[in-house]
Amino acid sequence: MVTAAYWVWIVAAAALVFFGVMALFIAGDATRESMLDKNPDADVDAALTLIRGFGGITIVVGLVIAALVGQVRKGKARMRRALAVLSVVFAFMLVVTTTIGIAYFPLVIVAVAMLVATFLVYRPAAAPWFHRVQ
């Protein structure tokens, strides 16, 4: 169970970094024109700043998940709790930001993957992994 959760978290972390880089380096001119076509009264510069800021946050969270997941695989229960909390909170944030149009839709799939990994690492079959002598 823990090995499966490990790989799901690794894939989720890589996807977070990938989509974060995409959001951070979004083409300003094309996006600005697209937003103004949809809503001429929109504050496009603020929206672009928000999208880029969210991309930066997404990169940082992806890197933190990648750093913590190695400790979880070693059997550290404290890191398991920290990573589970981070995954649940950021998954909720991804769903909300996708709903309001800040994030890309594939990030919902990443959110589901993080929740699946959290579920897997807390299954009863994974409990002995964290109770072994270190």
GROMACS .gro file of C-alpha atoms in nm:
model
  134
    1MET     CA    1   0.000   0.000   0.000
    2VAL     CA    2   0.273   0.247   0.094
    3THR     CA    3   0.469   0.178  -0.225
    4ALA     CA    4   0.159   0.242  -0.435
    5ALA     CA    5   0.087   0.563  -0.242
    6TYR     CA    6   0.449   0.666  -0.289
    7TRP     CA    7   0.429   0.637  -0.667
    8VAL     CA    8   0.091   0.810  -0.685
    9TRP     CA    9   0.233   1.100  -0.482
   10ILE     CA   10   0.545   1.114  -0.703
   11VAL     CA   11   0.331   1.135  -1.018
   12ALA     CA   12   0.109   1.399  -0.854
   13ALA     CA   13   0.414   1.603  -0.750
   14ALA     CA   14   0.556   1.589  -1.102
   15ALA     CA   15   0.220   1.696  -1.246
   16LEU     CA   16   0.194   1.983  -0.998
   17VAL     CA   17   0.539   2.110  -1.097
   18PHE     CA   18   0.454   2.072  -1.467
   19PHE     CA   19   0.123   2.258  -1.445
   20GLY     CA   20   0.276   2.516  -1.214
   21VAL     CA   21   0.545   2.594  -1.471
   22MET     CA   22   0.276   2.618  -1.738
   23ALA     CA   23   0.080   2.868  -1.529
   24LEU     CA   24   0.389   3.063  -1.429
   25PHE     CA   25   0.501   3.114  -1.788
   26ILE     CA   26   0.158   3.163  -1.945
   27ALA     CA   27   0.164   3.375  -2.262
   28GLY     CA   28   0.042   3.716  -2.149
   29ASP     CA   29  -0.067   3.864  -2.482
   30ALA     CA   30  -0.273   3.569  -2.602
   31THR     CA   31  -0.435   3.521  -2.264
   32ARG     CA   32  -0.505   3.893  -2.231
   33GLU     CA   33  -0.683   3.900  -2.569
   34SER     CA   34  -0.881   3.586  -2.488
   35MET     CA   35  -0.996   3.728  -2.154
   36LEU     CA   36  -1.091   4.062  -2.305
   37ASP     CA   37  -1.294   3.886  -2.577
   38LYS     CA   38  -1.495   3.705  -2.310
   39ASN     CA   39  -1.533   4.003  -2.075
   40PRO     CA   40  -1.422   4.348  -2.195
   41ASP     CA   41  -1.451   4.494  -1.844
   42ALA     CA   42  -1.221   4.234  -1.681
   43ASP     CA   43  -0.907   4.333  -1.493
   44VAL     CA   44  -0.683   4.115  -1.707
   45ASP     CA   45  -0.352   4.213  -1.546
   46ALA     CA   46  -0.478   4.115  -1.201
   47ALA     CA   47  -0.609   3.784  -1.336
   48LEU     CA   48  -0.274   3.707  -1.503
   49THR     CA   49  -0.091   3.790  -1.180
   50LEU     CA   50  -0.325   3.561  -0.990
   51ILE     CA   51  -0.273   3.276  -1.238
   52ARG     CA   52   0.105   3.318  -1.227
   53GLY     CA   53   0.105   3.339  -0.847
   54PHE     CA   54  -0.098   3.022  -0.825
   55GLY     CA   55   0.150   2.857  -1.060
   56GLY     CA   56   0.433   2.948  -0.825
   57ILE     CA   57   0.244   2.808  -0.526
   58THR     CA   58   0.171   2.490  -0.721
   59ILE     CA   59   0.541   2.442  -0.798
   60VAL     CA   60   0.635   2.485  -0.432
   61VAL     CA   61   0.368   2.239  -0.316
   62GLY     CA   62   0.480   1.986  -0.577
   63LEU     CA   63   0.840   2.011  -0.455
   64VAL     CA   64   0.734   1.982  -0.089
   65ILE     CA   65   0.530   1.669  -0.168
   66ALA     CA   66   0.829   1.521  -0.350
   67ALA     CA   67   1.050   1.594  -0.049
   68LEU     CA   68   0.809   1.454   0.211
   69VAL     CA   69   0.711   1.139   0.026
   70GLY     CA   70   1.057   0.989   0.065
   71GLN     CA   71   1.027   1.020   0.442
   72VAL     CA   72   0.685   0.857   0.429
   73ARG     CA   73   0.829   0.565   0.238
   74LYS     CA   74   1.092   0.525   0.511
   75GLY     CA   75   0.809   0.472   0.763
   76LYS     CA   76   0.797   0.807   0.941
   77ALA     CA   77   0.443   0.846   1.074
   78ARG     CA   78   0.481   1.220   1.141
   79MET     CA   79   0.566   1.284   0.776
   80ARG     CA   80   0.269   1.069   0.674
   81ARG     CA   81   0.038   1.297   0.874
   82ALA     CA   82   0.200   1.612   0.737
   83LEU     CA   83   0.178   1.489   0.380
   84ALA     CA   84  -0.181   1.375   0.426
   85VAL     CA   85  -0.285   1.717   0.559
   86LEU     CA   86  -0.100   1.897   0.281
   87SER     CA   87  -0.258   1.670   0.019
   88VAL     CA   88  -0.613   1.714   0.147
   89VAL     CA   89  -0.585   2.091   0.188
   90PHE     CA   90  -0.419   2.148  -0.149
   91ALA     CA   91  -0.659   1.908  -0.325
   92PHE     CA   92  -0.946   2.120  -0.193
   93MET     CA   93  -0.766   2.432  -0.312
   94LEU     CA   94  -0.714   2.281  -0.657
   95VAL     CA   95  -1.083   2.197  -0.692
   96VAL     CA   96  -1.186   2.547  -0.584
   97THR     CA   97  -0.938   2.725  -0.812
   98THR     CA   98  -1.039   2.506  -1.105
   99THR     CA   99  -1.404   2.582  -1.038
  100ILE     CA  100  -1.349   2.958  -1.041
  101GLY     CA  101  -1.127   2.941  -1.349
  102ILE     CA  102  -0.779   3.005  -1.213
  103ALA     CA  103  -0.637   2.654  -1.256
  104TYR     CA  104  -0.646   2.404  -1.541
  105PHE     CA  105  -0.899   2.120  -1.533
  106PRO     CA  106  -0.635   1.841  -1.529
  107LEU     CA  107  -0.538   1.964  -1.183
  108VAL     CA  108  -0.864   1.812  -1.056
  109ILE     CA  109  -0.723   1.475  -1.161
  110VAL     CA  110  -0.405   1.555  -0.969
  111ALA     CA  111  -0.618   1.644  -0.666
  112VAL     CA  112  -0.793   1.307  -0.689
  113ALA     CA  113  -0.455   1.133  -0.716
  114MET     CA  114  -0.333   1.305  -0.399
  115LEU     CA  115  -0.649   1.200  -0.216
  116VAL     CA  116  -0.608   0.841  -0.341
  117ALA     CA  117  -0.249   0.834  -0.214
  118THR     CA  118  -0.365   0.967   0.122
  119PHE     CA  119  -0.631   0.697   0.138
  120LEU     CA  120  -0.382   0.425   0.047
  121VAL     CA  121  -0.128   0.526   0.310
  122TYR     CA  122  -0.394   0.514   0.584
  123ARG     CA  123  -0.535   0.173   0.490
  124PRO     CA  124  -0.507  -0.088   0.766
  125ALA     CA  125  -0.266  -0.286   0.548
  126ALA     CA  126  -0.021   0.007   0.561
  127ALA     CA  127  -0.023   0.037   0.941
  128PRO     CA  128   0.261  -0.213   1.004
  129TRP     CA  129   0.485  -0.008   0.774
  130PHE     CA  130   0.473   0.281   1.021
  131HIS     CA  131   0.492   0.075   1.341
  132ARG     CA  132   0.811  -0.113   1.264
  133VAL     CA  133   1.125  -0.045   1.465
  134GLN     CA  134   1.347   0.217   1.307
   0.00000   0.00000   0.00000
